[in-house]
Coordinates of C-alpha atoms and ligand atoms in Angstrom, one line a residue:
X719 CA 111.0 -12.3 79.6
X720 CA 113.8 -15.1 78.9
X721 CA 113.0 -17.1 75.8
X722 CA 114.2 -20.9 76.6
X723 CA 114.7 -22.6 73.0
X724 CA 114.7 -26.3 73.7
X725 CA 115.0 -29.3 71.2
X726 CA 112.1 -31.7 72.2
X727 CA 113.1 -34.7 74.6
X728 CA 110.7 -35.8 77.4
X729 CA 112.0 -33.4 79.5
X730 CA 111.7 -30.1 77.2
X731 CA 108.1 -31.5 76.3
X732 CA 106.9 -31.9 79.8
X733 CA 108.2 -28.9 80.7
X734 CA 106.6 -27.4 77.8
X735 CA 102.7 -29.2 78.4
X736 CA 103.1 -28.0 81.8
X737 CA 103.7 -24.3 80.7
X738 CA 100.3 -24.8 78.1
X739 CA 98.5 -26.3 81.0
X740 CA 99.5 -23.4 83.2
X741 CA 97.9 -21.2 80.8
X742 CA 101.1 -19.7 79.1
X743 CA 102.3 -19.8 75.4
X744 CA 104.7 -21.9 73.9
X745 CA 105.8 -21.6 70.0
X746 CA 105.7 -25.2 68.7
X747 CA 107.2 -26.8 65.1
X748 CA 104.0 -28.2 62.7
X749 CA 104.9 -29.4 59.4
X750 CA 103.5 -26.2 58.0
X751 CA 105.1 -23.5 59.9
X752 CA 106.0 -22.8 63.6
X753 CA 102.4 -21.7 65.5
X754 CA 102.4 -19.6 68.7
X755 CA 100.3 -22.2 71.1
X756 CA 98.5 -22.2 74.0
X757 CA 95.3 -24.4 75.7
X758 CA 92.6 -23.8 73.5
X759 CA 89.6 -23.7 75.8
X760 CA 91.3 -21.7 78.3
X761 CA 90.2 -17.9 77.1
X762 CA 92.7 -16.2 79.2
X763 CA 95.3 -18.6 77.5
X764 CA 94.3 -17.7 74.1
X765 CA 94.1 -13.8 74.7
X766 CA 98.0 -14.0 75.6
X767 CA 98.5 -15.6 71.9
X768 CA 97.3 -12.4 70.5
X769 CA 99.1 -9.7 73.0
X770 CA 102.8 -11.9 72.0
X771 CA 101.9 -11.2 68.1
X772 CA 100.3 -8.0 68.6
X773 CA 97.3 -9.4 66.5
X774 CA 94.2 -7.9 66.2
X775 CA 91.2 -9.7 68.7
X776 CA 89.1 -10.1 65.0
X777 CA 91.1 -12.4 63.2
X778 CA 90.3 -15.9 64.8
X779 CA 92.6 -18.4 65.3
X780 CA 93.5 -22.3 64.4
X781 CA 92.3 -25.6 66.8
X782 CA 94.5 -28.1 66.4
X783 CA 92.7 -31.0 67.5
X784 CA 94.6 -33.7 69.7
X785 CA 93.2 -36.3 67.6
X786 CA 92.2 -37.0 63.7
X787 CA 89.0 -38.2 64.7
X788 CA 85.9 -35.7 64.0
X789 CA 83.6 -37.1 66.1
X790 CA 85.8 -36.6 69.7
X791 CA 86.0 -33.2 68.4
X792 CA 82.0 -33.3 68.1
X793 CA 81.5 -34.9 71.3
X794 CA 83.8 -32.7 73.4
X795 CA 82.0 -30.1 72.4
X796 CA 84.9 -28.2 70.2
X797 CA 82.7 -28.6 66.7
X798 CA 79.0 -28.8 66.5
X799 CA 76.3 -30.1 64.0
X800 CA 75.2 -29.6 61.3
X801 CA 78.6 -31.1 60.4
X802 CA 78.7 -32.7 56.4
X803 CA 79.2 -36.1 55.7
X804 CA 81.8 -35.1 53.7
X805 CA 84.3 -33.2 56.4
X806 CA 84.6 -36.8 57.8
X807 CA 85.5 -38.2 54.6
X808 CA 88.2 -35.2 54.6
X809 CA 89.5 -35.8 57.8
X810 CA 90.0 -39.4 57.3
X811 CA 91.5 -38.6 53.7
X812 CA 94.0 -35.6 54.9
X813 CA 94.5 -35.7 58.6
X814 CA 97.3 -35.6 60.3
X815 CA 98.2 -32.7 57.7
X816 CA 97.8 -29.6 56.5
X817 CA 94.2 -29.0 56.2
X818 CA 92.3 -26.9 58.0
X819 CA 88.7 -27.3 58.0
X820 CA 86.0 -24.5 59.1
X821 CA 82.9 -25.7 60.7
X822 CA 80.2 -24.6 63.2
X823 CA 82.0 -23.8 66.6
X824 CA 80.9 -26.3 69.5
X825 CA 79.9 -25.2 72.9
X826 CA 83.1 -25.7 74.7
X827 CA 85.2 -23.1 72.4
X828 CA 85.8 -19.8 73.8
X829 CA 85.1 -17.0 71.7
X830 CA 88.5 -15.2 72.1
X831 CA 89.4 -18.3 69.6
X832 CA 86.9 -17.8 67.1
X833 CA 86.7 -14.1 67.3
X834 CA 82.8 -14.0 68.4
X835 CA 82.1 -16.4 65.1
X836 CA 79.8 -19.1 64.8
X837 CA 82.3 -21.3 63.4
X838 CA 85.9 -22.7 64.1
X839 CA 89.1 -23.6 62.5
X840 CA 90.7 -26.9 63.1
X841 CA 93.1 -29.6 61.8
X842 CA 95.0 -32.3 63.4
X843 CA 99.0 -31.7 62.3
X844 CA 101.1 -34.3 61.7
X845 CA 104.3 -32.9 62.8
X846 CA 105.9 -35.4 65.5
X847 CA 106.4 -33.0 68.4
X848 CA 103.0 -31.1 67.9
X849 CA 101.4 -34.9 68.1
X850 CA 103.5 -35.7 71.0
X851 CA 102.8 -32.5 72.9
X852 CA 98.8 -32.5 71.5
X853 CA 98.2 -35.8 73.1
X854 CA 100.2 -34.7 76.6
X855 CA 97.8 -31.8 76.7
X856 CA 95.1 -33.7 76.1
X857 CA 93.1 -30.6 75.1
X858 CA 93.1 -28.8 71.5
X859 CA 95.6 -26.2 71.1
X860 CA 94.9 -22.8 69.5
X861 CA 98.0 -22.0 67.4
X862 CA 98.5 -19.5 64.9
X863 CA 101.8 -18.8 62.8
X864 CA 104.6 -17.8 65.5
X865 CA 105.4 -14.3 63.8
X866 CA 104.5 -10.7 64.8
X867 CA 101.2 -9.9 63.1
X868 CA 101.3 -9.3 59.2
X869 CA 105.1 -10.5 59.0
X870 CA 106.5 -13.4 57.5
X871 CA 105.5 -17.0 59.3
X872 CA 108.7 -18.4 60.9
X873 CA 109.7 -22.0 59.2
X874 CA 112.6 -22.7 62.1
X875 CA 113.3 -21.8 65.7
X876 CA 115.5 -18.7 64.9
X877 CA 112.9 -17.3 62.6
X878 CA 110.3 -17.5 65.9
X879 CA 113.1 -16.1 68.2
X880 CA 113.7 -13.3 65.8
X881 CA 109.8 -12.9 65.9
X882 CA 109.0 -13.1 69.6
X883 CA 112.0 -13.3 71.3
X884 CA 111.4 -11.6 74.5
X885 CA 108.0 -12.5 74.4
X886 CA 107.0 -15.5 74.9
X887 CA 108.8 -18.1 77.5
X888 CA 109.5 -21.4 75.4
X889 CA 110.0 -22.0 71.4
X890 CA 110.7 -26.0 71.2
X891 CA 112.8 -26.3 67.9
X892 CA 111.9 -29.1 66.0
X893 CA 114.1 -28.0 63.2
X894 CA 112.7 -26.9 59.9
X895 CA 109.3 -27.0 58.8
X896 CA 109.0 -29.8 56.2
X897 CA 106.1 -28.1 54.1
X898 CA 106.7 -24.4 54.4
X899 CA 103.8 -22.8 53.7
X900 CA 100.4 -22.9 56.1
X901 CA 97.9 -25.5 55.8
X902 CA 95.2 -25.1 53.1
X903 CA 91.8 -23.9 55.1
X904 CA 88.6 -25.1 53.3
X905 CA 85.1 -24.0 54.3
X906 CA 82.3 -26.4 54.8
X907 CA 80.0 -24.1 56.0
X908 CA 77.9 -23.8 53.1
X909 CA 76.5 -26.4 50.5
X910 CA 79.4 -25.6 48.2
X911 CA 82.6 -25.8 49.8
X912 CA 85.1 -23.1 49.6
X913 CA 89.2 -22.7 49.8
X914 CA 89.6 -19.4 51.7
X915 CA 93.6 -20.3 51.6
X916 CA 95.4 -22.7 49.1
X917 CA 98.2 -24.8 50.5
X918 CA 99.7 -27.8 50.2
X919 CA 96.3 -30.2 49.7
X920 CA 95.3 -28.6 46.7
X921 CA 92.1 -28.0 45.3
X922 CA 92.2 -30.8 42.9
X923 CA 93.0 -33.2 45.9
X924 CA 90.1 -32.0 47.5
X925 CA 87.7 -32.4 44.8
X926 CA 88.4 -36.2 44.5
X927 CA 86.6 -36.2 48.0
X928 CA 84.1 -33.7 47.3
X929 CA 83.1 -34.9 44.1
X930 CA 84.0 -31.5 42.4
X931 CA 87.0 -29.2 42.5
X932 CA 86.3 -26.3 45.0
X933 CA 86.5 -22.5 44.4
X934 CA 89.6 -20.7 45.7
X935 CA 88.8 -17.6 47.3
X936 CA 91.7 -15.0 47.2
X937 CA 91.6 -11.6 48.1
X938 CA 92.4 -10.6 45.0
X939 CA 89.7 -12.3 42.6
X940 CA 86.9 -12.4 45.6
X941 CA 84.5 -9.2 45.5
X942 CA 82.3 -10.3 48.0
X943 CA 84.1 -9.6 51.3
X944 CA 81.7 -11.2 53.9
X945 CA 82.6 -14.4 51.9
X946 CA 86.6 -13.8 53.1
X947 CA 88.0 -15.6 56.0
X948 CA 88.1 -12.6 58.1
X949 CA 92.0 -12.7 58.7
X950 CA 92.1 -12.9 54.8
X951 CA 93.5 -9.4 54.8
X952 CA 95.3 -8.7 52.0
X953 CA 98.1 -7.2 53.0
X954 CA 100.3 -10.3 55.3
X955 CA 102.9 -12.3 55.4
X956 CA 105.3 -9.5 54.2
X957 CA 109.0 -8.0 54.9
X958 CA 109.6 -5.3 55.5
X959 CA 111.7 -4.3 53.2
X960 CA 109.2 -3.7 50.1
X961 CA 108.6 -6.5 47.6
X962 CA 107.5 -6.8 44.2
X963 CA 106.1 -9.3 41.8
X964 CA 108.6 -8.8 38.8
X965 CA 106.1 -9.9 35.6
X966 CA 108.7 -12.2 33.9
X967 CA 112.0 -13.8 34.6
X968 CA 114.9 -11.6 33.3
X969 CA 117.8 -12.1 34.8
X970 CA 119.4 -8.1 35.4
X971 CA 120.0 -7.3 39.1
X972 CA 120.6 -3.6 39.6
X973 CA 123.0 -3.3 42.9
X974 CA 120.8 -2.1 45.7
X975 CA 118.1 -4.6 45.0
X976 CA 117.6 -8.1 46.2
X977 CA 116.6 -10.5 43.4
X978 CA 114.8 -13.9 43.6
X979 CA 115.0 -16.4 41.2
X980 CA 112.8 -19.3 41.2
X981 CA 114.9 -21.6 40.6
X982 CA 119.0 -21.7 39.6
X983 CA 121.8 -24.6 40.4
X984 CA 124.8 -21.9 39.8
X985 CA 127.4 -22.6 42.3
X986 CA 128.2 -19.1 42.7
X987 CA 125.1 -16.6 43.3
X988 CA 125.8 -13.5 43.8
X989 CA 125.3 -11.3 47.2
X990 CA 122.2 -9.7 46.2
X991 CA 120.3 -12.9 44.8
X992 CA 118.4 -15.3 46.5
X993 CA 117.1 -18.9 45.0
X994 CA 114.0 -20.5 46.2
X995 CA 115.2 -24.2 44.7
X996 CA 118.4 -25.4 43.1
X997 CA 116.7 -28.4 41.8
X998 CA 113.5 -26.2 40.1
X999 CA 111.1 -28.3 42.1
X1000 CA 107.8 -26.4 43.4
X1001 CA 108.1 -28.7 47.4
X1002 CA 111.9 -26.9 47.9
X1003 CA 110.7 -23.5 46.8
X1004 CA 107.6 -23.8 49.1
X1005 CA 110.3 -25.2 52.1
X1006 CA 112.2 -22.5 50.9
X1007 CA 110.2 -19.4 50.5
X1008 CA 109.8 -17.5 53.8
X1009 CA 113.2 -18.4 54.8
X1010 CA 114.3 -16.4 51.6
X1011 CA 112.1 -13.9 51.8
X1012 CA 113.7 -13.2 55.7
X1013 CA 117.7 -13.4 54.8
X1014 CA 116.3 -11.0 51.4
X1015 CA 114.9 -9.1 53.5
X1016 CA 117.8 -8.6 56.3
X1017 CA 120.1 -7.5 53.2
X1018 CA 119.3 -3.4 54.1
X1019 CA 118.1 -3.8 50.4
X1020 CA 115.8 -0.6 48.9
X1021 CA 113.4 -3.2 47.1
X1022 CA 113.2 -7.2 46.7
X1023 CA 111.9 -8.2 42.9
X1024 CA 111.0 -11.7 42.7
X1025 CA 110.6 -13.8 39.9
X1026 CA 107.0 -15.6 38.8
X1027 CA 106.4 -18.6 40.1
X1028 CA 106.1 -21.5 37.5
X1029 CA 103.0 -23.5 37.2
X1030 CA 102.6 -26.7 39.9
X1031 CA 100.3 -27.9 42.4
X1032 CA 101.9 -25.5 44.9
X1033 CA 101.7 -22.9 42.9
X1034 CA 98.4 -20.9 43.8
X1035 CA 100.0 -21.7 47.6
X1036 CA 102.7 -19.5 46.8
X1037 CA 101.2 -16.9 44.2
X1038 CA 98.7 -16.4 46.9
X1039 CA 101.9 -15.9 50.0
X1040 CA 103.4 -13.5 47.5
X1041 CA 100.5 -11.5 46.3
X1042 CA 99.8 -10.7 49.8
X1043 CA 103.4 -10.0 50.9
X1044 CA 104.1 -7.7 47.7
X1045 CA 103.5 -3.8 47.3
X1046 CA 103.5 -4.0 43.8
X1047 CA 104.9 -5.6 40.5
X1048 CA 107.9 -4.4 38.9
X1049 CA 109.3 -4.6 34.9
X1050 CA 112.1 -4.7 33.0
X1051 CA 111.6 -2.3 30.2
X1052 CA 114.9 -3.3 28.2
X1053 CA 117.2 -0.2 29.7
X1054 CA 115.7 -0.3 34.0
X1055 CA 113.3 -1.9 36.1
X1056 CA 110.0 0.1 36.5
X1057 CA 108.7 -0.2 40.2
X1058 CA 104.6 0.3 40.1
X1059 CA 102.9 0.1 43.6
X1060 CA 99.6 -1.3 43.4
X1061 CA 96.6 1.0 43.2
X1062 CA 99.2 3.4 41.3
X1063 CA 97.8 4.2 38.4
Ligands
TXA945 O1 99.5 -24.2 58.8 C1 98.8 -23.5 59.6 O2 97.6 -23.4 59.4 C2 99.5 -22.7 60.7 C3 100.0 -23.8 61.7 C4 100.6 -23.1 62.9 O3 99.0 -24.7 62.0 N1 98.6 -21.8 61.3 C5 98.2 -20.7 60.8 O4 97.4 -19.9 61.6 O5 98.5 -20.3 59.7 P1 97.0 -18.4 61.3 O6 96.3 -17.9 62.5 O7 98.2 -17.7 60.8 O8 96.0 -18.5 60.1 C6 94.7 -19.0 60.3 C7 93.8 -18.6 59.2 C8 93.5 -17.2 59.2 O9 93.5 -16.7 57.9 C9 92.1 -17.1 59.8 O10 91.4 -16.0 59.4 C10 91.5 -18.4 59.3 O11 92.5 -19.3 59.4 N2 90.4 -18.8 60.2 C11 90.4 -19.2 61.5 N3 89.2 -19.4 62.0 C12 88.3 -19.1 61.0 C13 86.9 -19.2 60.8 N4 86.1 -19.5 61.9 N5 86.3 -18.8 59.7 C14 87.1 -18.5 58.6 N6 88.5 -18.4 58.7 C15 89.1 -18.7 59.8
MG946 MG1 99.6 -16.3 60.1

């Protein structure tokens, strides 16, 4: 299949709703990452979204809603009560953005979307051309992250044509994704509200709707593993060449190796390093971060070592990307670095 990479103009974006209203794909910009979309109450639509990324049918997929307002989505059928008082509140307080809230699944929602659970994922992005195309369409969009499954999420239009080029027939490049990282996904489901991914909204936004700060549920700390968002796995987002978490910053790059520094504004960096912000600001090194982590990875490198990330709002956004997309942690023990794989003890 030929991919067509189009920059949006009324022509590329009719061209593109008529494509989603046909029941085809189309990977679309959102201010988070590019998503891999197609009509979201069209089942036959959605199963195509998983055969392009190779994703398994369990791991339910994103709404986004054509409009901010909860209570369309509630009387089209896409959510259903019992829905809080507070996800309205939250909706009003953070949409368009990136939050994605789960609630119980309305009728209308096939269950190739939700993966045969009683709830559903949705937000309302506020990325121009997702808004634009959302209200041609008319209809929520199912979208996840436009990569392969368990790879990196693509932040531009190359990044989805390395991903699924071939694939899929349209990728409309919106240029670079302004936040970087995928939206934060909060659980209302129960009494106390969960985060079962931080992003950009962070916890302590949320709680100043909620009244208190909610929990962040990571693979790593949760031990309760019907609690996890079943596409929690925790192996994702990763390279393919191995990463790891090196434990603190010291600057020694052996040759061979890519390196990662949080932040640097040398005018000269070397081949094999990589810099997340020149300006040490945690917004550029989320903008920043898969984009890295893809030119790292196409250096033919044995290993990528990347430095901790500093404390910020965005930081359990990013500590959670790179748990998931590293193998282990490495050290400098004063002479090498010592490579440990998790669960190698
Ligand atoms: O920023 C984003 O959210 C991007 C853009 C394209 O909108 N989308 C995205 O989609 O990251 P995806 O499919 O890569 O991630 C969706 C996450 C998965 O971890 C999935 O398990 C979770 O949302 N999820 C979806 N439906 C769920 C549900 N009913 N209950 C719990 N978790 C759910
Ligand atoms: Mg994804």
């Amino acid at each position: 299949m030929q991919t067509e990479i189009l920059r949006p103009d009324p022509k590329s974006l009719q061209k593109a709703t008529d494509l989603l209203l046909a029941g085809e794909v189309v990977a679309i910009p959102t201010e988070t990452v590019y998503g891999l979309a197609a009509h979201g109450l069209n089942a036959q639509a959605v199963r195509k979204i998983f055969s392009a990324k190779g994703r398994p049918s369990t791991d339910p997929l994103i709404l986004h809603l054509p409009n901010p307002d909860l209570k369309t989505a509630l009387a089209t059928g896409i959510v259903a009560e019992p829905i809080p008082e507070v996800a309205y509140q939250l909706a009003s307080a953070f949409w368009p953005g990136p939050l994605t809230l789960i609630l119980p699944k309305g009728p209308k929602v096939p269950e190739e979307v939700t993966s045969d659970l009683p709830s559903v994922a949705v937000r309302h992005p506020a990325h121009p051309v997702a808004q634009e195309l959302l209200s041609m369409v008319n209809a929520p969009l199912a979208a996840p992250s436009a990569n392969r499954f368990g790879r990196i999420s693509p932040t531009d239009a190359k990044a989805v044509d390395d991903e699924l080029g071939g694939r899929i027939p349209m990728i409309l490049d919106g240029g670079s994704c302004q936040t970087g990282v995928e939206s934060t996904v909060l659980s209302l489901l129960n009494p106390e509200p969960v985060i079962l991914r931080p992003g950009k909204i962070t916890a302590e936004q949320l709680g100043r709707v909620l009244g208190k700060t909610p929990r962040i549920l990571s693979a790593k700390t949760n031990t309760d593993q019907s609690m996890l968002s079943p596409g929690m796995l925790e192996s994702h987002y990763a390279p393919a060449t191995p990463l790891y978490l090196v434990d603190q910053s010291i600057i020694h790059f052996p040759a061979g190796f890519q390196y990662i520094q949080y932040a640097s504004n040398e005018k000269e960096i070397s081949p094999n390093r990589q810099v997340l912000t020149p300006v040490g600001d945690p917004e550029t090194a989320a903008q920043n971060l898969y984009r890295v982590l893809r030119k790292a990875d196409a250096q033919g490198a044995q290993a990528i070592l990347i430095e901790p990330i500093p404390d910020s709002a965005l930081a359990p956004a990013l500590r959670d990307r790179l748990q998931r997309a590293s193998i282990g942690t490495a050290r400098w023990d004063g002479i090498s670095w010592i490579l440990k794989r998790r669960n190698e003890y």
